[in-house]
């Protein structure tokens, strides 16, 4: 242990020429025929039998964990059109869909022409767009609202308000569909960070150019670095509009948040998170595992599509200590997950902890463990005595590892572990009771132990 870190593997891989070990597992029906042959082995491996279940002294016989379900953050849940209601609705809405398609096309063309006019003769794209050009872009912004109307978003529910640009120069949002960029174009007219491939999209490429888009190639380190510099430059200049990023980097189905790219968080500016939701019953509007044409057709053939936009409070980097971009992004991610619908990791760990806590002997075992750690008349556990108590369970612990565990138990950081510190730590981390299993294996904590517990209390 002294030569290996905590992250090193517990078992070293065998050499390539090492023979494979084959274990034959016997049925219960075969145990009688092999009883004599295995009795000696069982007697000499009693200690190893105990080590298989470190919580056997609590009366635990093991536990089962429900089968994990695979979470797919990109799955659209209504790929197929099912049910009489949906087919009937599509039939009724087909004439409406044609009218919506015409409105969509006309709005797109008018917005494109207005954008071309606003960009005409503009050479200095490194500086903010002049005001008179921004006023022309209002035509395009109105057209984008008409496009949203054509897609069935007749009204959009909003919670909260956008923070002033001088308070939160960066806005981050989850990304569910192609609808969010259209909405933000109308609502905020921000500078957007987008993939280089978007520039070549007909009509759309020209329109987003007016947003002074920051292009990034996610597969190029130099491009990502340059994009971060541009984000910092434009966020720090009050004459530029807000900078909008979708930190997930792709669209999901809105049920989960996936890992964030760090571009929005490296500059260290205050950020306003925004959560977009699409409540639905029959039609999932997320752009995942579904073609754009099919998604647009389904949108055109709905009576109404619901959309909710919630502006969350501004989150600023910590001032009292330096915070890394990774920690900052994780705080933002947790803050945006307001419904706590993310996938729970370490499922086995959680079920195991709950199982140990529910054991009837758990509290008594904690009391006994503390009594074994204290010395003499003392009511506190010193670091030296703590190390002596846990080393039988993990003989190769070094001093640094003992100190880390000691600090975990010493919640008030006074250099010693009180009984309250000890019991509180084990309640929060019940699996740590296994550290004291060697000194508890020979104790009767079920019946005769009652008297000792009463004395301790």
Coordinates of C-alpha atoms in Angstrom, one line a residue:
X1 CA 0.0 0.0 0.0
X2 CA 2.9 2.3 0.7
X3 CA 4.0 2.0 -2.9
X4 CA 0.6 2.4 -4.5
X5 CA -1.9 5.3 -4.6
X6 CA -5.6 5.1 -3.8
X7 CA -6.3 5.0 -7.5
X8 CA -4.1 2.1 -8.3
X9 CA -5.8 -1.3 -9.0
X10 CA -6.3 -3.6 -6.1
X11 CA -5.1 -6.6 -8.1
X12 CA -2.2 -6.6 -10.5
X13 CA -2.9 -8.2 -13.9
X14 CA -1.3 -11.6 -14.3
X15 CA 1.4 -12.1 -16.9
X16 CA 0.4 -13.3 -20.3
X17 CA 1.8 -16.8 -19.7
X18 CA 0.1 -17.1 -16.3
X19 CA -2.2 -20.2 -16.3
X20 CA -5.9 -19.5 -16.0
X21 CA -7.6 -20.5 -12.8
X22 CA -10.8 -22.5 -13.3
X23 CA -13.2 -22.8 -10.3
X24 CA -15.8 -25.5 -10.3
X25 CA -19.0 -24.4 -8.5
X26 CA -20.9 -27.2 -6.9
X27 CA -24.7 -27.5 -6.5
X28 CA -26.2 -27.9 -3.0
X29 CA -27.1 -31.4 -4.2
X30 CA -23.4 -32.2 -4.7
X31 CA -22.2 -30.9 -1.4
X32 CA -22.8 -34.2 0.5
X33 CA -20.6 -36.2 -1.8
X34 CA -17.8 -33.7 -1.4
X35 CA -18.3 -33.0 2.3
X36 CA -15.3 -34.9 3.6
X37 CA -13.0 -33.4 1.0
X38 CA -14.0 -29.9 1.7
X39 CA -14.3 -29.9 5.5
X40 CA -10.6 -29.2 6.1
X41 CA -10.5 -26.4 3.6
X42 CA -13.6 -24.8 5.2
X43 CA -12.0 -25.0 8.6
X44 CA -8.8 -23.4 7.5
X45 CA -10.5 -20.6 5.6
X46 CA -12.9 -19.3 8.2
X47 CA -11.3 -15.9 8.2
X48 CA -11.7 -15.7 4.4
X49 CA -15.3 -16.7 4.8
X50 CA -15.9 -13.7 7.0
X51 CA -14.1 -11.4 4.6
X52 CA -16.5 -12.2 1.8
X53 CA -19.3 -10.3 3.6
X54 CA -17.8 -7.5 5.8
X55 CA -21.2 -6.8 7.3
X56 CA -21.9 -10.4 8.4
X57 CA -21.4 -9.4 12.1
X58 CA -24.5 -7.2 11.7
X59 CA -26.6 -10.2 10.6
X60 CA -26.6 -9.2 7.0
X61 CA -27.0 -12.0 4.5
X62 CA -26.5 -9.7 1.5
X63 CA -29.0 -7.6 -0.5
X64 CA -30.3 -7.3 -4.0
X65 CA -30.3 -4.3 -6.2
X66 CA -33.1 -3.6 -8.7
X67 CA -32.0 -4.1 -12.3
X68 CA -30.6 -0.9 -13.8
X69 CA -32.5 0.7 -16.6
X70 CA -30.6 2.2 -19.5
X71 CA -31.3 6.0 -19.9
X72 CA -31.1 7.3 -23.4
X73 CA -31.0 11.1 -23.4
X74 CA -31.4 11.2 -27.2
X75 CA -34.5 9.1 -27.6
X76 CA -37.6 10.6 -29.0
X77 CA -40.5 8.8 -27.3
X78 CA -43.1 9.3 -30.0
X79 CA -41.2 8.2 -33.2
X80 CA -44.3 6.3 -34.5
X81 CA -47.8 7.8 -34.9
X82 CA -50.0 5.6 -32.8
X83 CA -53.6 5.8 -31.7
X84 CA -56.8 6.9 -33.5
X85 CA -56.7 10.3 -31.9
X86 CA -53.3 11.2 -33.5
X87 CA -54.3 10.0 -37.0
X88 CA -57.6 11.9 -36.7
X89 CA -55.8 15.0 -35.6
X90 CA -53.3 14.8 -38.5
X91 CA -56.2 14.4 -40.9
X92 CA -57.9 17.4 -39.6
X93 CA -54.8 19.5 -39.4
X94 CA -53.5 18.8 -43.0
X95 CA -55.1 21.9 -44.5
X96 CA -53.9 23.9 -41.5
X97 CA -50.4 22.4 -42.1
X98 CA -50.3 23.7 -45.6
X99 CA -51.2 27.2 -44.4
X100 CA -48.5 27.0 -41.8
X101 CA -46.0 25.8 -44.3
X102 CA -46.8 28.9 -46.5
X103 CA -46.4 31.2 -43.4
X104 CA -43.1 29.5 -42.6
X105 CA -41.8 30.0 -46.1
X106 CA -42.9 33.6 -46.5
X107 CA -41.5 34.5 -43.0
X108 CA -38.2 32.8 -43.8
X109 CA -37.8 34.7 -47.1
X110 CA -38.7 38.1 -45.7
X111 CA -36.3 37.5 -42.8
X112 CA -33.6 36.5 -45.1
X113 CA -34.0 39.6 -47.3
X114 CA -34.1 41.9 -44.2
X115 CA -30.9 40.2 -42.9
X116 CA -29.2 40.7 -46.3
X117 CA -30.1 44.4 -46.2
X118 CA -28.8 44.7 -42.6
X119 CA -25.5 43.0 -43.6
X120 CA -25.1 44.9 -46.9
X121 CA -21.8 46.7 -47.0
X122 CA -20.8 45.8 -43.4
X123 CA -17.1 45.1 -43.3
X124 CA -16.1 45.6 -39.7
X125 CA -17.6 42.4 -38.2
X126 CA -15.1 42.4 -35.3
X127 CA -17.0 45.2 -33.6
X128 CA -20.6 45.3 -32.5
X129 CA -23.3 45.8 -35.2
X130 CA -24.3 49.4 -35.6
X131 CA -27.6 50.4 -34.1
X132 CA -29.3 51.2 -37.5
X133 CA -28.5 47.7 -38.7
X134 CA -29.8 46.2 -35.5
X135 CA -33.1 48.1 -36.1
X136 CA -33.4 46.5 -39.5
X137 CA -32.9 43.1 -37.8
X138 CA -36.1 43.7 -35.9
X139 CA -37.9 42.7 -39.1
X140 CA -36.1 39.4 -39.0
X141 CA -36.9 39.0 -35.3
X142 CA -40.6 39.5 -36.0
X143 CA -40.4 37.0 -38.8
X144 CA -38.9 34.4 -36.4
X145 CA -41.9 34.9 -34.1
X146 CA -44.1 34.2 -37.1
X147 CA -42.1 31.0 -37.7
X148 CA -42.7 29.9 -34.2
X149 CA -46.4 30.6 -34.7
X150 CA -46.3 28.5 -37.9
X151 CA -44.8 25.6 -35.9
X152 CA -47.8 25.7 -33.5
X153 CA -46.2 27.8 -30.7
X154 CA -49.1 30.3 -30.5
X155 CA -48.1 31.4 -27.0
X156 CA -45.0 30.6 -25.0
X157 CA -45.1 30.5 -21.2
X158 CA -42.3 32.3 -19.5
X159 CA -41.1 32.1 -15.9
X160 CA -38.8 34.8 -14.6
X161 CA -37.1 37.4 -16.7
X162 CA -33.8 37.8 -18.5
X163 CA -31.2 39.4 -16.3
X164 CA -29.7 42.7 -17.6
X165 CA -26.8 42.2 -19.8
X166 CA -24.4 44.0 -17.5
X167 CA -25.3 41.5 -14.7
X168 CA -25.2 38.3 -16.7
X169 CA -23.4 38.7 -20.0
X170 CA -23.6 34.9 -20.7
X171 CA -26.7 32.8 -21.0
X172 CA -26.7 29.0 -21.1
X173 CA -29.6 26.8 -22.0
X174 CA -30.5 23.2 -22.4
X175 CA -30.9 22.1 -26.1
X176 CA -33.9 20.0 -27.0
X177 CA -34.9 21.0 -30.5
X178 CA -34.2 23.5 -33.3
X179 CA -36.9 25.7 -31.8
X180 CA -34.7 27.2 -29.0
X181 CA -32.3 29.1 -31.3
X182 CA -35.3 30.5 -33.1
X183 CA -36.9 31.6 -29.8
X184 CA -33.7 33.2 -28.5
X185 CA -33.2 35.0 -31.7
X186 CA -36.5 36.6 -31.3
X187 CA -36.4 37.1 -27.5
X188 CA -32.7 38.1 -26.9
X189 CA -31.0 38.5 -30.3
X190 CA -27.8 37.3 -28.7
X191 CA -24.3 36.4 -30.0
X192 CA -24.6 32.6 -30.4
X193 CA -21.8 30.0 -30.3
X194 CA -22.5 27.4 -33.1
X195 CA -20.8 24.8 -35.1
X196 CA -19.0 25.8 -38.3
X197 CA -21.4 23.6 -40.3
X198 CA -24.3 25.9 -39.6
X199 CA -22.8 28.6 -41.8
X200 CA -23.5 26.6 -44.9
X201 CA -27.2 26.0 -44.2
X202 CA -29.3 27.9 -46.8
X203 CA -31.1 31.0 -45.5
X204 CA -30.2 30.1 -41.9
X205 CA -26.5 30.6 -42.3
X206 CA -27.0 34.2 -43.5
X207 CA -29.4 35.0 -40.6
X208 CA -27.2 33.7 -37.9
X209 CA -24.3 35.6 -39.3
X210 CA -26.1 38.8 -38.3
X211 CA -25.9 37.5 -34.7
X212 CA -22.1 37.8 -35.0
X213 CA -22.0 34.1 -34.3
X214 CA -18.9 32.5 -32.8
X215 CA -18.0 29.5 -34.9
X216 CA -16.3 26.5 -33.3
X217 CA -15.1 23.2 -34.6
X218 CA -15.4 20.8 -31.7
X219 CA -12.8 18.5 -33.2
X220 CA -10.1 21.2 -33.3
X221 CA -8.3 22.2 -30.2
X222 CA -7.2 25.5 -31.7
X223 CA -10.7 26.3 -32.8
X224 CA -12.1 25.7 -29.3
X225 CA -9.4 27.8 -27.8
X226 CA -10.1 30.7 -30.2
X227 CA -13.8 30.3 -29.4
X228 CA -13.2 30.7 -25.7
X229 CA -11.1 33.9 -26.4
X230 CA -14.0 35.3 -28.5
X231 CA -16.5 34.4 -25.8
X232 CA -14.4 36.2 -23.2
X233 CA -13.9 39.3 -25.5
X234 CA -17.6 39.7 -26.4
X235 CA -18.8 39.0 -22.9
X236 CA -16.5 41.6 -21.4
X237 CA -17.6 44.3 -23.9
X238 CA -20.9 45.9 -22.9
X239 CA -21.6 47.0 -26.5
X240 CA -22.0 43.4 -27.7
X241 CA -25.2 41.5 -27.0
X242 CA -25.4 38.6 -24.6
X243 CA -23.5 35.5 -25.5
X244 CA -25.7 32.4 -25.7
X245 CA -24.3 28.9 -25.4
X246 CA -25.9 25.4 -25.3
X247 CA -23.2 23.8 -23.1
X248 CA -24.4 20.2 -23.8
X249 CA -23.2 20.7 -27.4
X250 CA -26.1 18.7 -28.9
X251 CA -29.8 18.2 -28.6
X252 CA -31.3 15.8 -26.0
X253 CA -34.8 14.8 -25.3
X254 CA -35.1 17.2 -22.4
X255 CA -35.4 14.5 -19.7
X256 CA -31.7 14.5 -18.8
X257 CA -28.8 16.9 -18.8
X258 CA -25.6 15.5 -20.3
X259 CA -22.1 16.6 -19.5
X260 CA -21.3 20.3 -20.3
X261 CA -18.6 21.7 -22.5
X262 CA -16.6 24.2 -20.5
X263 CA -16.5 27.1 -23.0
X264 CA -19.1 29.2 -21.2
X265 CA -17.4 28.7 -17.8
X266 CA -13.7 29.3 -18.5
X267 CA -14.1 33.1 -18.8
X268 CA -15.5 33.3 -15.3
X269 CA -18.4 35.7 -15.9
X270 CA -21.7 35.5 -14.2
X271 CA -24.2 33.3 -16.1
X272 CA -27.9 33.1 -16.3
X273 CA -29.2 29.5 -16.8
X274 CA -32.4 29.0 -18.7
X275 CA -34.4 25.8 -18.8
X276 CA -36.7 25.1 -21.8
X277 CA -39.4 22.5 -21.5
X278 CA -41.9 21.1 -24.0
X279 CA -44.9 19.6 -22.1
X280 CA -46.7 17.1 -24.2
X281 CA -49.0 14.1 -24.1
X282 CA -49.0 12.6 -27.6
X283 CA -46.1 14.3 -29.4
X284 CA -42.5 14.5 -28.2
X285 CA -41.0 17.6 -29.8
X286 CA -37.3 16.7 -29.0
X287 CA -34.9 16.4 -31.9
X288 CA -33.4 13.0 -31.2
X289 CA -33.3 9.9 -33.4
X290 CA -35.9 11.5 -35.7
X291 CA -35.4 13.2 -39.0
X292 CA -35.9 17.0 -39.4
X293 CA -38.6 16.6 -42.0
X294 CA -40.7 14.2 -39.9
X295 CA -40.3 16.4 -36.8
X296 CA -41.4 19.5 -38.8
X297 CA -44.4 17.6 -40.2
X298 CA -45.5 16.5 -36.8
X299 CA -45.2 20.1 -35.5
X300 CA -47.3 21.4 -38.4
X301 CA -50.1 18.9 -37.8
X302 CA -50.6 19.6 -34.1
X303 CA -53.4 21.9 -32.8
X304 CA -50.9 23.6 -30.5
X305 CA -47.4 22.9 -29.3
X306 CA -46.6 23.8 -25.7
X307 CA -43.3 25.5 -24.7
X308 CA -42.1 26.8 -21.3
X309 CA -39.0 29.0 -20.8
X310 CA -37.8 29.5 -17.3
X311 CA -35.1 32.1 -16.5
X312 CA -33.3 31.0 -13.4
X313 CA -31.4 33.3 -11.0
X314 CA -27.9 34.4 -12.1
X315 CA -25.1 32.2 -10.9
X316 CA -21.7 33.9 -10.3
X317 CA -18.3 32.3 -9.8
X318 CA -17.3 32.0 -6.1
X319 CA -15.5 35.1 -4.8
X320 CA -14.1 33.7 -1.6
X321 CA -12.1 31.0 -3.3
X322 CA -10.8 30.2 -6.8
X323 CA -13.2 27.9 -8.6
X324 CA -12.2 25.8 -11.6
X325 CA -14.3 25.8 -14.7
X326 CA -15.2 22.1 -14.2
X327 CA -16.6 22.9 -10.7
X328 CA -18.4 25.9 -11.9
X329 CA -20.0 23.9 -14.8
X330 CA -21.1 21.2 -12.4
X331 CA -22.8 23.8 -10.1
X332 CA -24.6 25.2 -13.1
X333 CA -25.7 21.7 -14.2
X334 CA -27.0 20.9 -10.8
X335 CA -28.8 24.2 -10.5
X336 CA -30.5 23.8 -13.9
X337 CA -31.8 20.3 -13.0
X338 CA -34.6 21.9 -11.1
X339 CA -36.8 18.8 -11.3
X340 CA -34.0 16.5 -10.2
X341 CA -34.9 14.1 -13.0
X342 CA -31.3 13.1 -13.8
X343 CA -30.0 9.6 -13.7
X344 CA -28.9 8.5 -10.2
X345 CA -25.4 7.1 -10.3
X346 CA -23.7 4.7 -7.8
X347 CA -27.0 2.8 -7.5
X348 CA -25.4 -0.2 -5.8
X349 CA -23.7 2.1 -3.4
X350 CA -26.9 3.8 -2.3
X351 CA -28.8 0.5 -2.0
X352 CA -25.9 -1.0 0.0
X353 CA -25.8 1.9 2.4
X354 CA -29.5 1.8 3.0
X355 CA -29.3 -2.0 3.5
X356 CA -26.6 -1.6 6.2
X357 CA -28.4 1.2 8.0
X358 CA -31.6 -0.9 8.2
X359 CA -29.8 -3.8 10.0
X360 CA -31.1 -4.1 13.6
X361 CA -27.6 -4.4 15.0
X362 CA -26.2 -1.4 13.1
X363 CA -26.5 1.1 16.0
X364 CA -25.2 -1.3 18.5
X365 CA -22.2 -2.0 16.3
X366 CA -21.5 1.7 16.1
X367 CA -21.6 2.0 19.9
X368 CA -19.3 -1.0 20.3
X369 CA -16.9 0.3 17.6
X370 CA -16.5 3.6 19.5
X371 CA -16.0 1.8 22.8
X372 CA -13.2 -0.3 21.2
X373 CA -11.5 2.9 19.9
X374 CA -11.4 4.9 23.1
X375 CA -8.6 4.2 25.6
X376 CA -9.0 4.2 29.3
X377 CA -11.3 6.8 30.8
X378 CA -11.1 9.0 27.7
X379 CA -14.3 9.9 25.9
X380 CA -12.5 10.9 22.7
X381 CA -10.6 8.9 20.1
X382 CA -7.1 10.1 19.2
X383 CA -5.7 9.8 15.7
X384 CA -3.2 7.1 16.9
X385 CA -5.8 5.0 18.5
X386 CA -8.1 5.4 15.5
X387 CA -5.3 4.1 13.2
X388 CA -4.7 1.1 15.5
X389 CA -8.4 0.3 15.4
X390 CA -8.9 0.3 11.7
X391 CA -5.5 -1.3 10.6
X392 CA -6.7 -4.9 11.3
X393 CA -9.3 -4.3 8.6
X394 CA -6.8 -2.7 6.1
X395 CA -3.3 -3.5 7.3
X396 CA -1.5 -1.6 4.6
X397 CA -3.0 1.8 5.3
X398 CA -0.3 4.5 5.3
X399 CA -0.3 7.6 7.6
X400 CA -1.8 9.9 5.0
X401 CA -4.7 7.6 4.4
X402 CA -5.3 7.1 8.1
X403 CA -5.3 10.9 8.5
X404 CA -7.8 11.4 5.7
X405 CA -10.2 8.9 7.3
X406 CA -9.6 10.5 10.7
X407 CA -10.5 13.9 9.3
X408 CA -13.7 12.4 7.8
X409 CA -14.8 11.3 11.3
X410 CA -13.6 14.5 13.0
X411 CA -16.4 16.6 11.8
X412 CA -15.6 19.6 14.0
X413 CA -11.9 19.5 13.2
X414 CA -10.8 19.7 16.8
X415 CA -8.1 17.0 16.4
X416 CA -10.1 14.3 18.2
X417 CA -13.2 12.3 17.5
X418 CA -16.0 12.6 20.0
X419 CA -18.8 10.0 20.3
X420 CA -21.2 12.3 18.5
X421 CA -18.6 12.8 15.7
X422 CA -18.2 9.1 15.4
X423 CA -21.9 8.1 15.3
X424 CA -22.7 11.0 12.9
X425 CA -20.1 9.9 10.4
X426 CA -21.2 6.3 10.5
X427 CA -24.8 7.4 10.0
X428 CA -23.8 9.4 6.9
X429 CA -21.4 6.7 5.7
X430 CA -22.7 3.4 7.0
X431 CA -20.4 1.3 4.9
X432 CA -17.5 2.5 7.0
X433 CA -18.6 0.3 9.8
X434 CA -16.8 -2.5 8.0
X435 CA -13.5 -0.8 9.1
X436 CA -14.2 -2.0 12.6
X437 CA -15.5 -5.5 11.7
X438 CA -12.3 -7.3 12.9
X439 CA -12.7 -5.9 16.5
X440 CA -16.4 -6.6 16.4
X441 CA -16.4 -10.2 15.1
X442 CA -15.7 -11.6 18.5
X443 CA -18.2 -9.4 20.3
X444 CA -21.7 -10.5 21.1
X445 CA -23.6 -7.4 20.0
X446 CA -27.0 -9.1 19.8
X447 CA -27.9 -10.1 23.4
X448 CA -25.1 -9.9 26.0
X449 CA -24.0 -6.7 24.2
X450 CA -27.0 -4.9 25.5
X451 CA -25.4 -4.5 28.9
X452 CA -22.3 -3.0 27.5
X453 CA -24.3 -0.6 25.4
X454 CA -26.2 0.5 28.4
X455 CA -22.9 1.1 30.3
X456 CA -21.6 3.1 27.4
X457 CA -24.7 5.3 27.1

